[in-house]
PDB file of C-alpha atoms in Angstrom:
ATOM      1  CA  MET A  49      15.486  79.706 172.024  1.00  0.00           C
ATOM      2  CA  ALA A  50      15.658  75.992 171.606  1.00  0.00           C
ATOM      3  CA  ARG A  51      18.784  74.883 169.719  1.00  0.00           C
ATOM      4  CA  THR A  52      19.949  71.782 168.038  1.00  0.00           C
ATOM      5  CA  THR A  53      22.860  69.836 169.497  1.00  0.00           C
ATOM      6  CA  PRO A  54      26.083  71.801 168.503  1.00  0.00           C
ATOM      7  CA  SER A  55      28.030  69.914 165.970  1.00  0.00           C
ATOM      8  CA  ALA A  56      31.640  70.778 165.139  1.00  0.00           C
ATOM      9  CA  PRO A  57      32.822  70.968 161.540  1.00  0.00           C
ATOM     10  CA  PRO A  58      33.531  67.394 160.238  1.00  0.00           C
ATOM     11  CA  LYS A  59      36.950  66.069 161.201  1.00  0.00           C
ATOM     12  CA  LEU A  60      38.775  64.716 158.225  1.00  0.00           C
ATOM     13  CA  GLY A  61      41.141  61.825 158.204  1.00  0.00           C
ATOM     14  CA  LEU A  62      44.493  61.769 156.391  1.00  0.00           C
ATOM     15  CA  ARG A  63      43.136  60.099 153.343  1.00  0.00           C
ATOM     16  CA  GLU A  64      40.274  62.536 152.918  1.00  0.00           C
ATOM     17  CA  ARG A  65      42.679  65.533 153.482  1.00  0.00           C
ATOM     18  CA  LYS A  66      44.933  64.142 150.788  1.00  0.00           C
ATOM     19  CA  LYS A  67      41.836  63.919 148.399  1.00  0.00           C
ATOM     20  CA  ILE A  68      41.014  67.428 149.116  1.00  0.00           C
ATOM     21  CA  GLN A  69      44.614  68.571 148.485  1.00  0.00           C
ATOM     22  CA  THR A  70      44.547  66.746 145.012  1.00  0.00           C
ATOM     23  CA  ARG A  71      41.192  68.329 144.248  1.00  0.00           C
ATOM     24  CA  ARG A  72      42.444  71.796 144.992  1.00  0.00           C
ATOM     25  CA  ALA A  73      45.665  71.260 143.027  1.00  0.00           C
ATOM     26  CA  ILE A  74      43.636  70.272 140.016  1.00  0.00           C
ATOM     27  CA  ARG A  75      41.238  73.157 140.418  1.00  0.00           C
ATOM     28  CA  GLY A  76      44.059  75.620 141.026  1.00  0.00           C
ATOM     29  CA  ALA A  77      45.855  74.478 137.837  1.00  0.00           C
ATOM     30  CA  ALA A  78      42.658  74.653 135.791  1.00  0.00           C
ATOM     31  CA  HIS A  79      41.722  78.121 136.966  1.00  0.00           C
ATOM     32  CA  ARG A  80      45.161  79.451 136.018  1.00  0.00           C
ATOM     33  CA  LEU A  81      44.938  77.853 132.619  1.00  0.00           C
ATOM     34  CA  PHE A  82      41.336  79.063 132.149  1.00  0.00           C
ATOM     35  CA  GLU A  83      42.361  82.687 132.945  1.00  0.00           C
ATOM     36  CA  GLU A  84      45.419  82.502 130.687  1.00  0.00           C
ATOM     37  CA  GLN A  85      44.079  80.876 127.597  1.00  0.00           C
ATOM     38  CA  GLY A  86      40.195  80.533 128.017  1.00  0.00           C
ATOM     39  CA  TYR A  87      38.012  77.819 129.179  1.00  0.00           C
ATOM     40  CA  ASP A  88      37.155  76.241 125.774  1.00  0.00           C
ATOM     41  CA  ALA A  89      40.935  76.277 124.711  1.00  0.00           C
ATOM     42  CA  THR A  90      42.053  74.308 127.718  1.00  0.00           C
ATOM     43  CA  PRO A  91      41.805  70.586 127.443  1.00  0.00           C
ATOM     44  CA  VAL A  92      41.819  68.191 130.458  1.00  0.00           C
ATOM     45  CA  ASP A  93      45.089  66.763 129.413  1.00  0.00           C
ATOM     46  CA  GLN A  94      46.770  70.158 129.885  1.00  0.00           C
ATOM     47  CA  ILE A  95      45.093  70.578 133.242  1.00  0.00           C
ATOM     48  CA  ALA A  96      46.333  67.170 134.367  1.00  0.00           C
ATOM     49  CA  GLU A  97      49.880  68.051 133.326  1.00  0.00           C
ATOM     50  CA  ALA A  98      49.862  71.375 135.116  1.00  0.00           C
ATOM     51  CA  ALA A  99      48.486  69.668 138.330  1.00  0.00           C
ATOM     52  CA  ASP A 100      51.080  66.912 138.043  1.00  0.00           C
ATOM     53  CA  VAL A 101      48.455  64.170 137.965  1.00  0.00           C
ATOM     54  CA  SER A 102      47.171  61.808 135.208  1.00  0.00           C
ATOM     55  CA  PRO A 103      44.011  62.747 133.035  1.00  0.00           C
ATOM     56  CA  SER A 104      42.299  59.649 134.659  1.00  0.00           C
ATOM     57  CA  THR A 105      42.975  61.209 138.071  1.00  0.00           C
ATOM     58  CA  VAL A 106      41.277  64.484 136.949  1.00  0.00           C
ATOM     59  CA  PHE A 107      38.288  62.513 135.819  1.00  0.00           C
ATOM     60  CA  ARG A 108      38.198  60.475 139.017  1.00  0.00           C
ATOM     61  CA  TYR A 109      37.781  63.696 141.063  1.00  0.00           C
ATOM     62  CA  PHE A 110      35.769  65.652 138.467  1.00  0.00           C
ATOM     63  CA  PRO A 111      33.599  63.578 136.103  1.00  0.00           C
ATOM     64  CA  THR A 112      33.457  66.534 133.660  1.00  0.00           C
ATOM     65  CA  LYS A 113      35.513  69.627 132.951  1.00  0.00           C
ATOM     66  CA  GLU A 114      32.565  71.706 134.110  1.00  0.00           C
ATOM     67  CA  ASP A 115      32.834  70.131 137.573  1.00  0.00           C
ATOM     68  CA  ILE A 116      36.209  71.438 138.052  1.00  0.00           C
ATOM     69  CA  VAL A 117      34.756  74.945 138.280  1.00  0.00           C
ATOM     70  CA  LEU A 118      31.441  74.124 139.870  1.00  0.00           C
ATOM     71  CA  THR A 119      32.243  71.851 142.777  1.00  0.00           C
ATOM     72  CA  ASP A 120      33.863  72.489 146.098  1.00  0.00           C
ATOM     73  CA  GLU A 121      34.254  71.001 149.577  1.00  0.00           C
ATOM     74  CA  TYR A 122      31.980  73.269 151.511  1.00  0.00           C
ATOM     75  CA  ASP A 123      28.687  71.405 151.670  1.00  0.00           C
ATOM     76  CA  PRO A 124      29.487  69.540 154.881  1.00  0.00           C
ATOM     77  CA  PHE A 125      30.438  72.677 156.615  1.00  0.00           C
ATOM     78  CA  VAL A 126      27.188  74.430 155.630  1.00  0.00           C
ATOM     79  CA  VAL A 127      25.233  71.415 156.804  1.00  0.00           C
ATOM     80  CA  ALA A 128      27.059  71.449 160.192  1.00  0.00           C
ATOM     81  CA  ALA A 129      26.359  75.254 160.516  1.00  0.00           C
ATOM     82  CA  LEU A 130      22.701  74.750 159.698  1.00  0.00           C
ATOM     83  CA  ARG A 131      22.351  72.121 162.329  1.00  0.00           C
ATOM     84  CA  GLU A 132      23.612  74.611 165.034  1.00  0.00           C
ATOM     85  CA  ARG A 133      20.919  77.160 164.267  1.00  0.00           C
ATOM     86  CA  PRO A 134      17.953  77.618 166.721  1.00  0.00           C
ATOM     87  CA  LEU A 135      15.193  75.101 165.990  1.00  0.00           C
ATOM     88  CA  ASP A 136      12.480  77.857 166.141  1.00  0.00           C
ATOM     89  CA  GLU A 137      14.324  79.971 163.704  1.00  0.00           C
ATOM     90  CA  PRO A 138      12.646  80.433 160.277  1.00  0.00           C
ATOM     91  CA  PRO A 139      14.299  78.159 157.677  1.00  0.00           C
ATOM     92  CA  VAL A 140      15.213  81.007 155.291  1.00  0.00           C
ATOM     93  CA  THR A 141      16.934  82.858 158.243  1.00  0.00           C
ATOM     94  CA  SER A 142      18.867  79.744 159.232  1.00  0.00           C
ATOM     95  CA  LEU A 143      20.079  79.189 155.726  1.00  0.00           C
ATOM     96  CA  ARG A 144      21.081  82.660 155.458  1.00  0.00           C
ATOM     97  CA  HIS A 145      23.253  82.529 158.538  1.00  0.00           C
ATOM     98  CA  ALA A 146      24.753  79.213 157.664  1.00  0.00           C
ATOM     99  CA  LEU A 147      25.842  80.264 154.160  1.00  0.00           C
ATOM    100  CA  VAL A 148      26.974  83.796 154.953  1.00  0.00           C
ATOM    101  CA  GLY A 149      28.980  82.424 157.999  1.00  0.00           C
ATOM    102  CA  LEU A 150      30.727  80.083 155.663  1.00  0.00           C
ATOM    103  CA  MET A 151      31.551  82.850 153.151  1.00  0.00           C
ATOM    104  CA  HIS A 152      33.112  84.855 155.992  1.00  0.00           C
ATOM    105  CA  GLN A 153      35.045  81.875 157.258  1.00  0.00           C
ATOM    106  CA  TYR A 154      36.666  81.151 153.888  1.00  0.00           C
ATOM    107  CA  ALA A 155      36.693  84.721 152.583  1.00  0.00           C
ATOM    108  CA  ASP A 156      40.473  85.343 152.912  1.00  0.00           C
ATOM    109  CA  ASP A 157      41.684  82.032 151.438  1.00  0.00           C
ATOM    110  CA  GLY A 158      38.899  81.605 148.870  1.00  0.00           C
ATOM    111  CA  ARG A 159      38.087  85.072 147.628  1.00  0.00           C
ATOM    112  CA  GLU A 160      40.111  85.002 144.443  1.00  0.00           C
ATOM    113  CA  GLU A 161      38.817  81.433 143.691  1.00  0.00           C
ATOM    114  CA  MET A 162      35.309  82.599 144.119  1.00  0.00           C
ATOM    115  CA  LEU A 163      35.798  85.527 141.826  1.00  0.00           C
ATOM    116  CA  THR A 164      37.404  83.299 139.145  1.00  0.00           C
ATOM    117  CA  ARG A 165      34.604  80.927 139.385  1.00  0.00           C
ATOM    118  CA  LEU A 166      31.955  83.632 139.072  1.00  0.00           C
ATOM    119  CA  ARG A 167      33.725  85.039 136.041  1.00  0.00           C
ATOM    120  CA  LEU A 168      33.845  81.653 134.351  1.00  0.00           C
ATOM    121  CA  ILE A 169      30.152  80.798 135.108  1.00  0.00           C
ATOM    122  CA  ARG A 170      29.087  84.172 133.655  1.00  0.00           C
ATOM    123  CA  GLN A 171      31.255  83.769 130.486  1.00  0.00           C
ATOM    124  CA  VAL A 172      30.746  80.021 129.612  1.00  0.00           C
ATOM    125  CA  PRO A 173      27.315  78.776 128.592  1.00  0.00           C
ATOM    126  CA  ALA A 174      28.261  75.169 129.357  1.00  0.00           C
ATOM    127  CA  LEU A 175      29.015  76.089 132.949  1.00  0.00           C
ATOM    128  CA  ARG A 176      25.689  77.852 133.458  1.00  0.00           C
ATOM    129  CA  ALA A 177      23.935  74.912 131.954  1.00  0.00           C
ATOM    130  CA  ARG A 178      25.470  72.457 134.326  1.00  0.00           C
ATOM    131  CA  MET A 179      25.175  74.734 137.365  1.00  0.00           C
ATOM    132  CA  GLY A 180      21.733  73.526 138.097  1.00  0.00           C
ATOM    133  CA  GLU A 181      22.883  69.949 138.421  1.00  0.00           C
ATOM    134  CA  SER A 182      25.638  71.044 140.882  1.00  0.00           C
ATOM    135  CA  LEU A 183      23.141  73.011 142.966  1.00  0.00           C
ATOM    136  CA  ALA A 184      20.806  70.058 143.084  1.00  0.00           C
ATOM    137  CA  GLY A 185      23.306  68.086 145.181  1.00  0.00           C
ATOM    138  CA  THR A 186      23.600  71.039 147.627  1.00  0.00           C
ATOM    139  CA  GLY A 187      19.912  71.369 147.757  1.00  0.00           C
ATOM    140  CA  GLU A 188      19.389  67.687 148.682  1.00  0.00           C
ATOM    141  CA  LEU A 189      21.749  67.987 151.651  1.00  0.00           C
ATOM    142  CA  LEU A 190      20.160  71.206 152.869  1.00  0.00           C
ATOM    143  CA  GLY A 191      16.661  69.760 152.357  1.00  0.00           C
ATOM    144  CA  GLU A 192      17.610  66.727 154.569  1.00  0.00           C
ATOM    145  CA  VAL A 193      18.643  69.081 157.419  1.00  0.00           C
ATOM    146  CA  LEU A 194      15.538  71.305 157.083  1.00  0.00           C
ATOM    147  CA  ALA A 195      13.384  68.145 157.121  1.00  0.00           C
ATOM    148  CA  GLU A 196      15.072  67.015 160.358  1.00  0.00           C
ATOM    149  CA  ARG A 197      14.410  70.333 161.998  1.00  0.00           C
ATOM    150  CA  SER A 198      10.797  70.548 160.863  1.00  0.00           C
ATOM    151  CA  GLY A 199       9.765  66.839 161.380  1.00  0.00           C
ATOM    152  CA  ARG A 200       8.972  66.486 157.677  1.00  0.00           C
ATOM    153  CA  ALA A 201      10.271  63.996 155.012  1.00  0.00           C
ATOM    154  CA  PRO A 202      13.302  65.104 152.945  1.00  0.00           C
ATOM    155  CA  ASP A 203      11.153  64.909 149.801  1.00  0.00           C
ATOM    156  CA  ASP A 204       8.308  66.937 151.266  1.00  0.00           C
ATOM    157  CA  PHE A 205       7.141  69.420 148.645  1.00  0.00           C
ATOM    158  CA  GLU A 206       7.337  72.546 150.838  1.00  0.00           C
ATOM    159  CA  VAL A 207      10.848  71.588 151.979  1.00  0.00           C
ATOM    160  CA  ARG A 208      11.994  71.323 148.457  1.00  0.00           C
ATOM    161  CA  VAL A 209      10.429  74.642 147.315  1.00  0.00           C
ATOM    162  CA  VAL A 210      11.955  76.458 150.312  1.00  0.00           C
ATOM    163  CA  VAL A 211      15.386  75.135 149.467  1.00  0.00           C
ATOM    164  CA  ALA A 212      15.106  75.786 145.759  1.00  0.00           C
ATOM    165  CA  ALA A 213      13.860  79.366 146.419  1.00  0.00           C
ATOM    166  CA  VAL A 214      16.679  80.171 148.829  1.00  0.00           C
ATOM    167  CA  LEU A 215      19.415  78.744 146.604  1.00  0.00           C
ATOM    168  CA  GLY A 216      18.007  80.514 143.648  1.00  0.00           C
ATOM    169  CA  ALA A 217      17.748  83.881 145.484  1.00  0.00           C
ATOM    170  CA  LEU A 218      21.368  83.444 146.874  1.00  0.00           C
ATOM    171  CA  ARG A 219      22.736  82.685 143.395  1.00  0.00           C
ATOM    172  CA  GLU A 220      21.154  85.755 141.915  1.00  0.00           C
ATOM    173  CA  ALA A 221      22.284  87.950 144.879  1.00  0.00           C
ATOM    174  CA  ILE A 222      25.838  86.823 144.463  1.00  0.00           C
ATOM    175  CA  PHE A 223      25.806  87.406 140.723  1.00  0.00           C
ATOM    176  CA  CYS A 224      24.382  90.826 141.150  1.00  0.00           C
ATOM    177  CA  TRP A 225      27.101  91.684 143.679  1.00  0.00           C
ATOM    178  CA  PHE A 226      29.717  90.477 141.197  1.00  0.00           C
ATOM    179  CA  GLU A 227      28.133  92.295 138.204  1.00  0.00           C
ATOM    180  CA  ASP A 228      27.826  95.553 140.163  1.00  0.00           C
ATOM    181  CA  GLY A 229      31.582  95.587 140.497  1.00  0.00           C
ATOM    182  CA  ARG A 230      31.490  95.382 144.292  1.00  0.00           C
ATOM    183  CA  ALA A 231      33.410  91.993 144.371  1.00  0.00           C
ATOM    184  CA  GLU A 232      36.682  93.510 143.259  1.00  0.00           C
ATOM    185  CA  ASP A 233      37.120  95.651 146.386  1.00  0.00           C
ATOM    186  CA  GLY A 234      36.566  92.548 148.654  1.00  0.00           C
ATOM    187  CA  ARG A 235      33.663  94.184 150.646  1.00  0.00           C
ATOM    188  CA  LEU A 236      31.761  91.139 151.910  1.00  0.00           C
ATOM    189  CA  GLU A 237      29.322  93.571 153.563  1.00  0.00           C
ATOM    190  CA  ASP A 238      28.048  94.537 150.148  1.00  0.00           C
ATOM    191  CA  MET A 239      27.402  90.898 149.270  1.00  0.00           C
ATOM    192  CA  GLU A 240      25.478  90.465 152.480  1.00  0.00           C
ATOM    193  CA  LYS A 241      23.331  93.378 151.609  1.00  0.00           C
ATOM    194  CA  HIS A 242      22.511  91.818 148.263  1.00  0.00           C
ATOM    195  CA  ILE A 243      21.759  88.567 150.009  1.00  0.00           C
ATOM    196  CA  ASP A 244      19.521  90.263 152.652  1.00  0.00           C
ATOM    197  CA  ARG A 245      17.632  92.165 149.817  1.00  0.00           C
ATOM    198  CA  ALA A 246      17.105  88.803 147.905  1.00  0.00           C
ATOM    199  CA  LEU A 247      15.767  87.107 151.016  1.00  0.00           C
ATOM    200  CA  GLU A 248      13.431  90.055 151.737  1.00  0.00           C
ATOM    201  CA  VAL A 249      11.898  89.482 148.381  1.00  0.00           C
ATOM    202  CA  LEU A 250      11.095  85.833 149.319  1.00  0.00           C
ATOM    203  CA  ALA A 251       9.839  86.907 152.800  1.00  0.00           C
ATOM    204  CA  ARG A 252       7.384  89.394 151.491  1.00  0.00           C
ATOM    205  CA  GLY A 253       5.805  86.896 149.178  1.00  0.00           C
ATOM    206  CA  LEU A 254       7.375  87.625 145.788  1.00  0.00           C
ATOM    207  CA  THR A 255       5.293  90.698 145.185  1.00  0.00           C
ATOM    208  CA  LEU A 256       6.659  93.524 142.894  1.00  0.00           C
TER     209      LEU A 256
END
């Protein structure tokens, strides 16, 4: 099968690595406090103190408190993985491999963080409300890659619909995996089964 030119994960300079370390320190401190005393009861000033940074630094990295939970550094790696998929592969399949591959790659280091984020999103209405905005940025990046692969414009209607449908299906699959209690035993195979079932629904044409 024809393939795109392989592209390694983005190499980050020292400055960017330090930014990522700061973001992770803020996020880690916030997650600990959210778990201990609740999301609404934790002000940004307290998060800044726990992360040993100033409140202005927190807002420089995360414009809102919701962004601390919803944002991560994984989008460039998903894009790189998607560009390596075969050109004649269906877009839904390519997205599935790119996203599941990333989950496997970061499962050991990021599993507890992922579970914490899911718990918070399910519990806090403000996070669920802002989640759509967060996913929109990811959708734009994925849409650009699918447009390159298909020879369409990034704002092509069908490209946008495919990306939105896949992201929505993946979100519901992961939430169902979490709500079924499968997340706590760390079995990523169960999450993959949920994802495959969700994508099958898309592939068969949304019939019930």
